[in-house]
Coordinates of C-alpha atoms in Angstrom, one line a residue:
M82 CA -91.4 0.3 -60.9
P83 CA -89.1 3.0 -59.6
H84 CA -89.7 6.4 -61.1
P85 CA -89.6 5.9 -65.1
R86 CA -86.9 8.0 -66.8
L87 CA -88.6 8.1 -70.1
V88 CA -92.4 7.8 -70.7
A89 CA -93.7 6.7 -74.2
F90 CA -97.1 7.0 -75.7
D91 CA -99.1 5.8 -78.7
L92 CA -100.8 8.5 -80.4
D93 CA -104.4 7.7 -81.6
D94 CA -106.9 7.0 -78.9
T95 CA -104.2 7.4 -76.4
L96 CA -103.1 11.2 -76.6
A97 CA -105.9 12.1 -78.7
P98 CA -108.9 10.9 -80.7
S99 CA -107.8 8.8 -83.9
K100 CA -106.3 11.5 -86.6
S101 CA -107.4 14.5 -84.2
P102 CA -105.4 17.3 -82.4
I103 CA -104.5 16.9 -78.7
D104 CA -106.7 18.6 -76.3
P105 CA -104.8 21.7 -74.4
R106 CA -105.1 19.7 -71.2
I107 CA -102.5 16.9 -72.9
G108 CA -100.3 19.5 -74.3
D109 CA -99.8 21.2 -70.8
L110 CA -99.1 17.8 -69.4
L111 CA -96.9 16.5 -72.0
V112 CA -94.5 19.5 -71.4
A113 CA -94.9 19.3 -67.5
L114 CA -93.7 15.6 -68.2
A115 CA -90.9 16.8 -70.4
E116 CA -89.6 18.9 -67.7
R117 CA -88.9 15.7 -65.5
V118 CA -88.1 12.7 -68.0
E119 CA -87.9 12.0 -71.6
V120 CA -91.2 11.8 -73.5
A121 CA -91.7 9.7 -76.3
I122 CA -94.6 9.3 -79.0
I123 CA -94.5 6.3 -81.1
S124 CA -97.4 5.5 -83.9
G125 CA -97.7 4.0 -87.3
G126 CA -98.7 7.5 -88.4
Q127 CA -96.3 9.8 -90.4
L128 CA -94.6 12.6 -89.3
A129 CA -97.1 15.2 -90.7
Q130 CA -99.7 13.4 -88.3
F131 CA -97.4 14.1 -85.2
T132 CA -96.9 17.5 -86.1
S133 CA -100.4 18.5 -86.8
Q134 CA -101.9 16.5 -83.8
V135 CA -99.2 17.1 -81.4
V136 CA -96.4 19.3 -82.1
D137 CA -98.4 22.4 -83.4
R138 CA -100.6 21.9 -80.4
L139 CA -98.2 22.2 -77.6
P140 CA -98.2 25.3 -75.5
D141 CA -94.9 27.3 -75.4
V142 CA -92.2 24.9 -74.2
P143 CA -89.3 25.9 -72.4
A144 CA -86.1 25.4 -74.4
D145 CA -84.7 23.1 -71.8
A146 CA -87.7 21.0 -72.0
L147 CA -88.0 20.8 -75.8
A148 CA -85.0 18.8 -76.0
H149 CA -86.6 16.1 -74.2
F150 CA -89.3 14.9 -76.9
H151 CA -88.9 12.1 -79.2
L152 CA -91.0 11.5 -82.1
L153 CA -91.0 8.0 -83.8
P154 CA -93.3 7.8 -86.7
T155 CA -94.0 4.6 -88.6
C156 CA -93.3 2.7 -85.3
G157 CA -89.6 3.8 -85.2
T158 CA -88.7 3.3 -88.5
Q159 CA -88.1 7.2 -88.4
Y160 CA -86.8 9.1 -85.4
Y161 CA -87.0 12.9 -84.9
R162 CA -86.1 15.4 -82.1
L163 CA -87.7 18.9 -81.4
T164 CA -85.1 21.8 -81.3
P165 CA -85.5 25.5 -80.9
D166 CA -85.1 25.5 -85.0
G167 CA -87.9 23.0 -85.7
I168 CA -87.9 19.2 -86.0
Q169 CA -84.5 17.5 -86.3
T170 CA -83.9 14.1 -88.2
V171 CA -82.3 11.6 -86.4
Y172 CA -82.7 8.7 -89.0
A173 CA -85.3 7.6 -91.4
H174 CA -85.2 4.0 -92.7
S175 CA -87.2 3.7 -96.3
L176 CA -88.6 0.8 -98.0
T177 CA -87.3 0.0 -101.5
D178 CA -89.1 0.8 -104.5
D179 CA -89.3 -2.7 -105.2
E180 CA -90.9 -3.2 -101.8
K181 CA -93.1 -0.5 -102.2
S182 CA -94.7 -1.6 -105.3
R183 CA -94.9 -5.3 -104.0
A184 CA -96.7 -4.0 -100.9
L185 CA -99.1 -1.7 -102.8
A186 CA -100.1 -4.2 -105.2
A187 CA -100.7 -6.9 -102.5
V188 CA -102.6 -4.6 -100.4
E189 CA -105.2 -3.7 -103.2
E190 CA -105.7 -6.8 -104.6
E191 CA -106.2 -8.6 -101.6
A192 CA -108.6 -5.7 -100.3
R193 CA -110.8 -6.0 -103.5
R194 CA -110.7 -9.8 -103.2
L195 CA -112.0 -9.7 -99.7
G196 CA -114.6 -6.9 -100.6
Y197 CA -112.7 -4.6 -98.4
W198 CA -112.0 -2.0 -101.0
E199 CA -114.6 0.7 -100.4
S200 CA -116.0 3.0 -103.1
E201 CA -116.7 6.1 -100.8
T202 CA -113.9 7.4 -98.7
W203 CA -112.4 10.2 -96.9
G204 CA -109.1 10.9 -98.7
D205 CA -106.5 8.2 -99.9
I206 CA -106.8 4.4 -99.1
L207 CA -103.1 3.7 -99.7
E208 CA -100.4 5.8 -98.5
D209 CA -96.5 5.8 -99.1
R210 CA -94.8 6.9 -96.0
G211 CA -91.5 6.3 -97.0
S212 CA -90.4 3.6 -94.3
Q213 CA -94.3 2.4 -94.4
I214 CA -97.2 1.4 -96.6
T215 CA -100.5 2.2 -94.9
F216 CA -103.9 1.0 -96.1
S217 CA -106.8 2.7 -94.6
A218 CA -110.1 1.4 -95.4
L219 CA -112.3 4.5 -95.4
G220 CA -109.3 7.0 -96.2
Q221 CA -106.9 9.0 -94.1
R222 CA -109.5 11.6 -93.1
A223 CA -112.5 9.4 -92.3
P224 CA -114.5 10.6 -89.2
L225 CA -114.4 8.5 -86.0
D226 CA -118.1 7.5 -86.2
A227 CA -117.7 5.8 -90.0
K228 CA -114.5 4.1 -88.8
K229 CA -115.9 2.5 -85.8
A230 CA -118.6 1.3 -87.6
W231 CA -116.6 -0.4 -90.2
D232 CA -115.0 -3.0 -88.3
P233 CA -116.0 -2.8 -84.8
T234 CA -114.7 -6.5 -83.9
G235 CA -111.3 -5.9 -85.9
K236 CA -112.1 -9.0 -87.8
K237 CA -111.9 -7.4 -91.2
K238 CA -108.8 -5.7 -90.3
N239 CA -107.1 -9.1 -89.0
T240 CA -108.2 -11.0 -91.9
L241 CA -106.9 -8.7 -94.5
R242 CA -103.4 -8.5 -92.4
A243 CA -103.3 -12.3 -92.8
A244 CA -104.2 -12.2 -96.5
I245 CA -101.7 -9.5 -97.0
A246 CA -98.8 -11.1 -95.0
A247 CA -99.0 -14.2 -97.1
R248 CA -98.5 -12.3 -100.5
I249 CA -95.3 -10.5 -99.0
P250 CA -93.6 -12.7 -96.3
D251 CA -90.4 -10.7 -96.7
L252 CA -92.2 -7.7 -95.1
E253 CA -93.9 -7.0 -92.1
V254 CA -97.5 -6.3 -92.2
R255 CA -99.4 -5.4 -88.9
S256 CA -102.7 -4.1 -87.8
G257 CA -102.8 -0.4 -87.3
G258 CA -105.3 2.0 -86.2
S259 CA -109.2 1.0 -86.1
T260 CA -109.2 0.5 -89.9
S261 CA -105.6 0.4 -91.0
V262 CA -103.1 -2.0 -92.0
D263 CA -99.3 -1.0 -92.1
I264 CA -96.3 -2.7 -93.7
T265 CA -92.7 -2.1 -92.9
H266 CA -89.5 -4.0 -93.2
R267 CA -89.5 -7.2 -91.2
G268 CA -89.3 -6.8 -87.5
I269 CA -90.8 -3.4 -87.2
D270 CA -93.2 -2.9 -84.6
K271 CA -93.3 -0.6 -81.3
A272 CA -91.0 -2.8 -79.6
Y273 CA -88.7 -2.0 -82.5
G274 CA -89.2 1.7 -81.5
M275 CA -88.8 1.1 -78.1
R276 CA -85.5 -0.5 -78.5
Q277 CA -84.3 2.2 -80.9
L278 CA -85.3 4.7 -77.9
A279 CA -82.9 2.9 -75.6
E280 CA -80.2 3.1 -78.1
Q281 CA -80.4 6.5 -79.0
T282 CA -81.1 8.0 -75.3
G283 CA -78.7 5.4 -73.4
I284 CA -82.0 4.7 -71.2
P285 CA -82.4 1.0 -70.3
L286 CA -85.9 -0.6 -71.2
D287 CA -86.4 -1.3 -67.4
D288 CA -86.3 2.6 -66.8
M289 CA -89.3 3.2 -69.6
L290 CA -93.1 3.3 -69.1
F291 CA -95.3 2.8 -72.2
V292 CA -98.9 4.3 -72.3
G293 CA -101.2 2.7 -74.8
D294 CA -104.8 1.9 -75.5
R295 CA -104.2 -1.5 -77.8
L296 CA -102.1 -3.5 -75.2
D297 CA -104.5 -6.7 -76.0
P298 CA -102.8 -9.6 -77.9
D299 CA -104.5 -8.4 -81.4
G300 CA -103.5 -4.5 -80.6
N301 CA -100.3 -3.0 -82.0
D302 CA -99.2 -1.8 -78.5
Y303 CA -98.9 -5.5 -77.6
P304 CA -95.3 -6.0 -78.9
V305 CA -94.1 -3.3 -76.0
L306 CA -95.9 -5.4 -73.3
A307 CA -94.5 -8.5 -74.6
M308 CA -90.8 -7.3 -74.5
G309 CA -91.1 -6.8 -70.7
V310 CA -91.6 -3.0 -70.7
E311 CA -93.6 -1.6 -67.9
C312 CA -97.1 -0.8 -69.6
H313 CA -100.2 1.2 -68.5
A314 CA -103.3 0.8 -70.3
V315 CA -105.8 3.3 -71.1
E316 CA -109.1 3.8 -73.0
G317 CA -108.9 7.2 -74.6
W318 CA -107.1 10.5 -74.0
E319 CA -109.0 11.5 -70.7
E320 CA -107.7 8.3 -69.1
T321 CA -104.3 9.2 -70.2
A322 CA -104.7 12.8 -68.8
D323 CA -106.2 11.5 -65.3
F324 CA -102.9 9.0 -65.2
L325 CA -100.6 11.8 -65.9
D326 CA -102.1 14.0 -63.3
T327 CA -101.4 11.5 -60.9
L328 CA -97.7 10.5 -62.1
I329 CA -96.3 13.8 -62.7
P330 CA -96.3 14.7 -59.1
T331 CA -94.4 11.7 -58.1
L332 CA -91.6 12.3 -60.5
P333 CA -88.5 14.5 -59.4
E334 CA -87.8 17.5 -61.3
R335 CA -84.8 17.6 -63.7
A336 CA -81.6 19.0 -62.1
P337 CA -80.6 22.3 -64.0
E338 CA -78.2 21.3 -66.8
A339 CA -74.7 22.8 -66.6
A340 CA -74.0 25.9 -68.9

């Protein structure tokens, strides 16, 4: 493709290990990228996760680059921009109380029925993220080794997702991270987040590039590939860093903004 005008990233296992802070190398590369194009992060995680994993770990960002960061937690049902004064809300579309209560009940009941409700966990299993309900089988703070061992093939997560979806057909139920299932309004996935980016920035989808680790048909990055956006698959943050080392020098520097 011609030079992308916007590069979007998945977060966990693309920019950083699951629920972990970015490496300083990634931080430097993201800032260098933002000095050339728009930089977006789209994930099922909530804003606090974006903040602790990425925003708080960035090196000093020049003011003229800061405004070119876009944060889309919960797959784009929330949209934030970075400013010198902090994180600015563009919008946040929350679930209703009724939708939340039905989602929480369906998740817990189906997880217990299938034998996936664990008694020993690291943090909360269920989380209300405002615009998304998230089930994390081992809790939000589970170590990577435990999460990888719980469902190495993804069968448990996909079985649970299907069972929950049958209970609440008016809501979207999809596989999230390695041990998680996310529930949002219908039609919400990372493709929705990419469309929101196009609407908010005015940049056509044809001028965007997405980088993610789950572009396989069962992966939560796949909707972006299916909608026709140019994608680059990685396995871990190190591959992302190597890709950016190659990509950034090919991108023209942004012209100075008029005073």
